[in-house]
PDB file of C-alpha atoms in Angstrom:
ATOM      1  CA  MET A   1     -14.826  -0.650  -4.770  1.00 52.00           C
ATOM      2  CA  LEU A   2     -16.458   0.562  -1.546  1.00 56.00           C
ATOM      3  CA  ALA A   3     -15.454  -2.608   0.225  1.00 53.00           C
ATOM      4  CA  THR A   4     -11.865  -1.899  -0.968  1.00 55.00           C
ATOM      5  CA  GLU A   5     -12.019   1.707   0.371  1.00 55.00           C
ATOM      6  CA  LEU A   6     -13.449   0.763   3.665  1.00 56.00           C
ATOM      7  CA  GLN A   7     -10.742  -1.833   4.549  1.00 52.00           C
ATOM      8  CA  ILE A   8      -7.877   0.595   4.224  1.00 51.00           C
ATOM      9  CA  GLY A   9      -6.395   1.366   7.541  1.00 52.00           C
ATOM     10  CA  GLU A  10      -8.336  -1.438   9.322  1.00 52.00           C
ATOM     11  CA  LYS A  11      -6.370  -3.667  11.692  1.00 56.00           C
ATOM     12  CA  ASN A  12      -8.446  -6.706  10.571  1.00 58.00           C
ATOM     13  CA  ALA A  13      -8.093  -5.872   6.883  1.00 56.00           C
ATOM     14  CA  PHE A  14      -8.115  -9.509   5.907  1.00 61.00           C
ATOM     15  CA  ARG A  15     -11.635  -9.850   6.848  1.00 63.00           C
ATOM     16  CA  PHE A  16     -12.569  -7.064   4.459  1.00 63.00           C
ATOM     17  CA  LEU A  17     -10.415  -8.400   1.758  1.00 63.00           C
ATOM     18  CA  ILE A  18     -12.531 -11.543   1.727  1.00 69.00           C
ATOM     19  CA  TRP A  19     -15.685  -9.564   1.364  1.00 69.00           C
ATOM     20  CA  ASN A  20     -13.956  -7.537  -1.315  1.00 66.00           C
ATOM     21  CA  PHE A  21     -13.241 -10.657  -3.280  1.00 70.00           C
ATOM     22  CA  VAL A  22     -16.865 -11.847  -2.871  1.00 76.00           C
ATOM     23  CA  ALA A  23     -18.003  -8.480  -4.023  1.00 73.00           C
ATOM     24  CA  GLY A  24     -15.754  -8.514  -7.017  1.00 71.00           C
ATOM     25  CA  LEU A  25     -17.078 -11.991  -8.089  1.00 77.00           C
ATOM     26  CA  VAL A  26     -20.672 -10.906  -7.770  1.00 81.00           C
ATOM     27  CA  GLY A  27     -19.960  -7.868  -9.775  1.00 75.00           C
ATOM     28  CA  TYR A  28     -18.075  -9.683 -12.446  1.00 74.00           C
ATOM     29  CA  PHE A  29     -20.883 -12.303 -12.997  1.00 80.00           C
ATOM     30  CA  PHE A  30     -23.472  -9.569 -12.929  1.00 81.00           C
ATOM     31  CA  TYR A  31     -21.831  -7.616 -15.796  1.00 75.00           C
ATOM     32  CA  PHE A  32     -20.943 -10.852 -17.534  1.00 75.00           C
ATOM     33  CA  SER A  33     -24.591 -12.038 -17.453  1.00 82.00           C
ATOM     34  CA  LEU A  34     -25.658  -8.679 -19.004  1.00 81.00           C
ATOM     35  CA  GLY A  35     -23.075  -8.931 -21.730  1.00 75.00           C
ATOM     36  CA  LEU A  36     -21.362  -5.758 -20.646  1.00 69.00           C
ATOM     37  CA  THR A  37     -17.740  -5.046 -21.042  1.00 59.00           C
ATOM     38  CA  SER A  38     -15.612  -6.357 -18.208  1.00 55.00           C
ATOM     39  CA  PHE A  39     -12.753  -4.420 -16.654  1.00 57.00           C
ATOM     40  CA  ALA A  40     -10.176  -6.613 -18.399  1.00 57.00           C
ATOM     41  CA  ALA A  41     -11.430  -5.499 -21.843  1.00 60.00           C
ATOM     42  CA  LEU A  42     -10.596  -1.906 -20.942  1.00 59.00           C
ATOM     43  CA  ILE A  43      -6.845  -2.724 -20.500  1.00 62.00           C
ATOM     44  CA  THR A  44      -5.198  -1.707 -23.728  1.00 72.00           C
ATOM     45  CA  PHE A  45      -2.009  -3.566 -23.232  1.00 77.00           C
ATOM     46  CA  PRO A  46      -1.484  -6.730 -25.304  1.00 76.00           C
ATOM     47  CA  PRO A  47      -1.636  -9.955 -23.228  1.00 72.00           C
ATOM     48  CA  VAL A  48       1.450 -11.784 -22.163  1.00 73.00           C
ATOM     49  CA  GLU A  49       1.523 -14.801 -24.369  1.00 75.00           C
ATOM     50  CA  GLU A  50       4.137 -16.836 -22.543  1.00 78.00           C
ATOM     51  CA  LEU A  51       5.931 -16.718 -19.257  1.00 78.00           C
ATOM     52  CA  THR A  52       9.648 -17.092 -18.989  1.00 83.00           C
ATOM     53  CA  ALA A  53      12.014 -17.068 -16.001  1.00 86.00           C
ATOM     54  CA  VAL A  54      13.086 -13.537 -16.773  1.00 85.00           C
ATOM     55  CA  MET A  55       9.317 -12.394 -16.739  1.00 86.00           C
ATOM     56  CA  VAL A  56       8.786 -14.164 -13.358  1.00 87.00           C
ATOM     57  CA  ALA A  57      11.962 -12.522 -11.947  1.00 90.00           C
ATOM     58  CA  CYS A  58      10.771  -9.092 -13.333  1.00 89.00           C
ATOM     59  CA  ALA A  59       7.241  -9.601 -11.782  1.00 88.00           C
ATOM     60  CA  ILE A  60       8.704 -10.190  -8.384  1.00 90.00           C
ATOM     61  CA  ALA A  61      10.876  -7.023  -8.816  1.00 93.00           C
ATOM     62  CA  LEU A  62       7.910  -5.083  -9.886  1.00 93.00           C
ATOM     63  CA  GLY A  63       5.985  -6.420  -6.992  1.00 91.00           C
ATOM     64  CA  LEU A  64       8.603  -4.789  -4.685  1.00 92.00           C
ATOM     65  CA  ILE A  65       8.369  -1.569  -6.622  1.00 94.00           C
ATOM     66  CA  GLY A  66       4.545  -1.465  -6.094  1.00 92.00           C
ATOM     67  CA  CYS A  67       5.079  -1.991  -2.431  1.00 90.00           C
ATOM     68  CA  PHE A  68       7.616   0.844  -2.211  1.00 93.00           C
ATOM     69  CA  LEU A  69       5.051   3.121  -4.042  1.00 93.00           C
ATOM     70  CA  THR A  70       2.495   2.417  -1.258  1.00 91.00           C
ATOM     71  CA  ILE A  71       5.057   2.935   1.478  1.00 91.00           C
ATOM     72  CA  PHE A  72       5.949   6.228   0.014  1.00 94.00           C
ATOM     73  CA  THR A  73       2.391   7.196  -0.070  1.00 92.00           C
ATOM     74  CA  GLY A  74       2.024   6.386   3.602  1.00 89.00           C
ATOM     75  CA  LEU A  75       5.078   8.234   4.597  1.00 93.00           C
ATOM     76  CA  SER A  76       3.916  11.259   2.759  1.00 94.00           C
ATOM     77  CA  MET A  77       0.690  11.243   4.518  1.00 92.00           C
ATOM     78  CA  LYS A  78       2.444  11.083   7.932  1.00 93.00           C
ATOM     79  CA  VAL A  79       4.791  13.769   6.872  1.00 94.00           C
ATOM     80  CA  LEU A  80       2.353  16.229   5.465  1.00 93.00           C
ATOM     81  CA  GLY A  81      -0.083  15.469   8.273  1.00 91.00           C
ATOM     82  CA  ARG A  82       2.487  16.750  10.797  1.00 93.00           C
ATOM     83  CA  VAL A  83       3.190  19.718   8.624  1.00 92.00           C
ATOM     84  CA  MET A  84      -0.417  20.472   8.498  1.00 91.00           C
ATOM     85  CA  GLU A  85      -0.821  20.121  12.254  1.00 90.00           C
ATOM     86  CA  LYS A  86       2.168  22.417  13.107  1.00 91.00           C
ATOM     87  CA  SER A  87       1.273  24.989  10.499  1.00 90.00           C
ATOM     88  CA  PHE A  88      -2.539  25.318  11.012  1.00 89.00           C
ATOM     89  CA  GLY A  89      -3.392  23.316  14.120  1.00 86.00           C
ATOM     90  CA  GLU A  90      -7.198  22.904  14.284  1.00 84.00           C
ATOM     91  CA  ASN A  91      -8.021  25.664  11.714  1.00 89.00           C
ATOM     92  CA  ALA A  92      -9.513  23.358   9.114  1.00 87.00           C
ATOM     93  CA  VAL A  93     -10.415  26.268   6.756  1.00 90.00           C
ATOM     94  CA  LEU A  94      -6.853  27.580   6.481  1.00 91.00           C
ATOM     95  CA  ARG A  95      -5.591  23.918   6.117  1.00 91.00           C
ATOM     96  CA  THR A  96      -8.029  23.079   3.221  1.00 91.00           C
ATOM     97  CA  VAL A  97      -7.363  26.481   1.566  1.00 92.00           C
ATOM     98  CA  ALA A  98      -3.688  26.170   1.694  1.00 92.00           C
ATOM     99  CA  SER A  99      -3.552  22.621   0.402  1.00 92.00           C
ATOM    100  CA  GLY A 100      -6.226  23.515  -2.284  1.00 92.00           C
ATOM    101  CA  ALA A 101      -3.976  26.407  -3.443  1.00 94.00           C
ATOM    102  CA  VAL A 102      -0.892  24.158  -3.820  1.00 94.00           C
ATOM    103  CA  ILE A 103      -2.765  21.590  -5.677  1.00 93.00           C
ATOM    104  CA  ALA A 104      -4.266  24.140  -8.011  1.00 94.00           C
ATOM    105  CA  VAL A 105      -0.790  25.599  -8.777  1.00 95.00           C
ATOM    106  CA  VAL A 106       0.698  22.241  -9.483  1.00 95.00           C
ATOM    107  CA  CYS A 107      -2.248  20.981 -11.609  1.00 93.00           C
ATOM    108  CA  TYR A 108      -2.309  24.399 -13.661  1.00 94.00           C
ATOM    109  CA  PHE A 109       1.159  23.424 -14.897  1.00 95.00           C
ATOM    110  CA  LEU A 110       0.311  19.635 -15.030  1.00 94.00           C
ATOM    111  CA  PRO A 111      -3.276  19.024 -15.773  1.00 93.00           C
ATOM    112  CA  GLU A 112      -2.517  15.452 -16.190  1.00 92.00           C
ATOM    113  CA  LEU A 113      -2.570  15.221 -12.342  1.00 92.00           C
ATOM    114  CA  LEU A 114      -6.180  16.651 -11.923  1.00 89.00           C
ATOM    115  CA  PHE A 115      -8.755  14.658  -9.976  1.00 83.00           C
ATOM    116  CA  SER A 116      -8.309  10.877  -9.397  1.00 79.00           C
ATOM    117  CA  GLY A 117      -6.444  10.438 -12.826  1.00 80.00           C
ATOM    118  CA  GLU A 118      -9.015   7.929 -14.002  1.00 78.00           C
ATOM    119  CA  ALA A 119      -9.742   9.993 -17.103  1.00 80.00           C
ATOM    120  CA  GLN A 120      -6.261  11.486 -17.681  1.00 85.00           C
ATOM    121  CA  ILE A 121      -4.581   8.198 -17.690  1.00 88.00           C
ATOM    122  CA  HIS A 122      -5.846   7.147 -21.092  1.00 85.00           C
ATOM    123  CA  LEU A 123      -3.981   9.918 -23.037  1.00 86.00           C
ATOM    124  CA  ILE A 124      -0.781   9.144 -21.341  1.00 91.00           C
ATOM    125  CA  VAL A 125      -1.196   5.210 -21.976  1.00 89.00           C
ATOM    126  CA  GLU A 126      -1.952   5.787 -25.593  1.00 88.00           C
ATOM    127  CA  ASN A 127       1.439   7.501 -26.161  1.00 90.00           C
ATOM    128  CA  PRO A 128       3.797   7.367 -23.173  1.00 93.00           C
ATOM    129  CA  ALA A 129       6.866   8.189 -25.406  1.00 93.00           C
ATOM    130  CA  MET A 130       5.448  11.743 -25.743  1.00 94.00           C
ATOM    131  CA  PHE A 131       6.014  12.321 -22.179  1.00 94.00           C
ATOM    132  CA  GLY A 132       9.336  10.506 -21.624  1.00 95.00           C
ATOM    133  CA  ILE A 133      10.739   8.530 -18.744  1.00 96.00           C
ATOM    134  CA  GLY A 134      11.534  11.497 -16.471  1.00 96.00           C
ATOM    135  CA  MET A 135       8.137  13.157 -16.791  1.00 96.00           C
ATOM    136  CA  LEU A 136       6.256   9.884 -16.282  1.00 96.00           C
ATOM    137  CA  LEU A 137       8.269   9.386 -12.883  1.00 97.00           C
ATOM    138  CA  LEU A 138       7.684  12.979 -12.017  1.00 97.00           C
ATOM    139  CA  LEU A 139       3.938  12.549 -12.599  1.00 96.00           C
ATOM    140  CA  ALA A 140       3.854   9.451 -10.488  1.00 96.00           C
ATOM    141  CA  PHE A 141       5.849  11.143  -7.644  1.00 97.00           C
ATOM    142  CA  LEU A 142       3.718  14.242  -7.631  1.00 96.00           C
ATOM    143  CA  LYS A 143       0.444  12.288  -7.823  1.00 95.00           C
ATOM    144  CA  LEU A 144       1.227  10.495  -4.610  1.00 95.00           C
ATOM    145  CA  VAL A 145       2.350  13.663  -2.803  1.00 95.00           C
ATOM    146  CA  LEU A 146      -0.851  15.548  -3.987  1.00 94.00           C
ATOM    147  CA  LEU A 147      -2.887  12.609  -2.725  1.00 93.00           C
ATOM    148  CA  ALA A 148      -1.389  12.892   0.683  1.00 93.00           C
ATOM    149  CA  LEU A 149      -1.837  16.639   0.707  1.00 93.00           C
ATOM    150  CA  SER A 150      -5.489  16.288  -0.222  1.00 92.00           C
ATOM    151  CA  PHE A 151      -6.122  13.820   2.501  1.00 89.00           C
ATOM    152  CA  LYS A 152      -4.411  15.854   5.104  1.00 90.00           C
ATOM    153  CA  GLY A 153      -5.798  19.051   3.777  1.00 88.00           C
ATOM    154  CA  GLY A 154      -9.333  17.741   4.503  1.00 84.00           C
ATOM    155  CA  PHE A 155     -10.517  16.749   1.036  1.00 84.00           C
ATOM    156  CA  LEU A 156     -12.674  13.623   0.675  1.00 77.00           C
ATOM    157  CA  GLY A 157     -11.916  10.744  -1.656  1.00 76.00           C
ATOM    158  CA  GLY A 158     -10.228   7.431  -1.995  1.00 78.00           C
ATOM    159  CA  PRO A 159      -6.536   6.462  -2.741  1.00 84.00           C
ATOM    160  CA  ILE A 160      -7.283   3.575  -5.172  1.00 84.00           C
ATOM    161  CA  PHE A 161      -7.372   5.479  -8.489  1.00 88.00           C
ATOM    162  CA  PRO A 162      -4.503   7.870  -7.681  1.00 91.00           C
ATOM    163  CA  ILE A 163      -2.268   4.842  -6.626  1.00 91.00           C
ATOM    164  CA  LEU A 164      -3.166   3.166  -9.948  1.00 90.00           C
ATOM    165  CA  PHE A 165      -2.346   6.233 -11.740  1.00 93.00           C
ATOM    166  CA  ALA A 166       1.118   6.450 -10.136  1.00 94.00           C
ATOM    167  CA  SER A 167       1.841   2.769 -10.655  1.00 94.00           C
ATOM    168  CA  THR A 168       0.850   3.043 -14.216  1.00 93.00           C
ATOM    169  CA  MET A 169       3.198   5.941 -14.707  1.00 95.00           C
ATOM    170  CA  VAL A 170       6.226   4.098 -13.260  1.00 96.00           C
ATOM    171  CA  GLY A 171       5.234   0.934 -15.306  1.00 94.00           C
ATOM    172  CA  LEU A 172       5.131   3.026 -18.485  1.00 95.00           C
ATOM    173  CA  ALA A 173       8.527   4.605 -17.619  1.00 96.00           C
ATOM    174  CA  LEU A 174      10.120   1.218 -16.994  1.00 95.00           C
ATOM    175  CA  SER A 175       8.586  -0.121 -20.257  1.00 94.00           C
ATOM    176  CA  LEU A 176      10.239   2.803 -22.219  1.00 95.00           C
ATOM    177  CA  ALA A 177      13.538   1.989 -20.513  1.00 94.00           C
ATOM    178  CA  PHE A 178      13.336  -1.809 -21.128  1.00 92.00           C
ATOM    179  CA  PRO A 179      11.072  -2.115 -24.390  1.00 89.00           C
ATOM    180  CA  GLY A 180      11.863  -5.950 -24.728  1.00 84.00           C
ATOM    181  CA  ILE A 181       9.514  -6.778 -21.908  1.00 86.00           C
ATOM    182  CA  PRO A 182       5.698  -6.522 -22.361  1.00 87.00           C
ATOM    183  CA  VAL A 183       4.383  -3.229 -21.127  1.00 90.00           C
ATOM    184  CA  GLY A 184       1.429  -5.006 -19.514  1.00 87.00           C
ATOM    185  CA  LEU A 185       3.810  -6.880 -17.174  1.00 89.00           C
ATOM    186  CA  PHE A 186       5.357  -3.648 -16.070  1.00 92.00           C
ATOM    187  CA  VAL A 187       2.019  -1.792 -15.354  1.00 91.00           C
ATOM    188  CA  LEU A 188      -0.128  -4.560 -14.006  1.00 87.00           C
ATOM    189  CA  GLY A 189       2.704  -5.979 -11.976  1.00 89.00           C
ATOM    190  CA  ILE A 190       3.224  -2.762 -10.115  1.00 93.00           C
ATOM    191  CA  GLU A 191      -0.389  -1.983  -9.921  1.00 89.00           C
ATOM    192  CA  SER A 192      -1.475  -5.197  -8.417  1.00 85.00           C
ATOM    193  CA  ALA A 193       1.238  -5.161  -5.723  1.00 87.00           C
ATOM    194  CA  ALA A 194       0.635  -1.474  -4.874  1.00 89.00           C
ATOM    195  CA  ILE A 195      -3.188  -1.903  -4.386  1.00 84.00           C
ATOM    196  CA  ALA A 196      -2.708  -5.208  -2.452  1.00 79.00           C
ATOM    197  CA  PHE A 197      -0.357  -3.350  -0.198  1.00 81.00           C
ATOM    198  CA  ALA A 198      -2.309  -0.323   0.120  1.00 80.00           C
ATOM    199  CA  LEU A 199      -5.336  -2.350   1.534  1.00 70.00           C
ATOM    200  CA  GLY A 200      -3.218  -2.432   4.807  1.00 61.00           C
ATOM    201  CA  LEU A 201      -2.192   1.164   4.620  1.00 52.00           C
ATOM    202  CA  ARG A 202      -2.178   2.825   7.998  1.00 43.00           C
TER     203      ARG A 202
END
């Protein structure tokens, strides 16, 4: 995961991507040799038993959606970066306090957006219908905006889990709109494209 975080924004990101794959293989076989649960076992979605032409077409479309989510994240960072610069200049304290106050207010009303979303995501995945399509899309939108605000406000962290959270929200919303297609295809199709594209995020 550290290799993934380090390669974001690098001009020669492909070199880091190779090392990231190597690190992933080493980590997987290490956990496998110890008999520990792999990441795949944590995915609660049922597996896709067969592939059809419709599913392949959906996967391509979902890949584009994932790319758009990453592009939106990058644009949000640029816009909020300019807003912070014009509003606070070099005053890092005011910039951090202001961004923290906005994040606190939003997360007070929507606690699902707290932190990276790594823990909050499980409750939503268990019952996405409880939130509905509109709320799921709103959570995805706000998560990426708050991610950009956090970065430009001076807070430390990585974009991987927030992007995964937003991708999952969009995937779950599409799954509610089109229940005939496996939910795992929606979620994982968007997540894989968004993260792969985010590795070259400037």
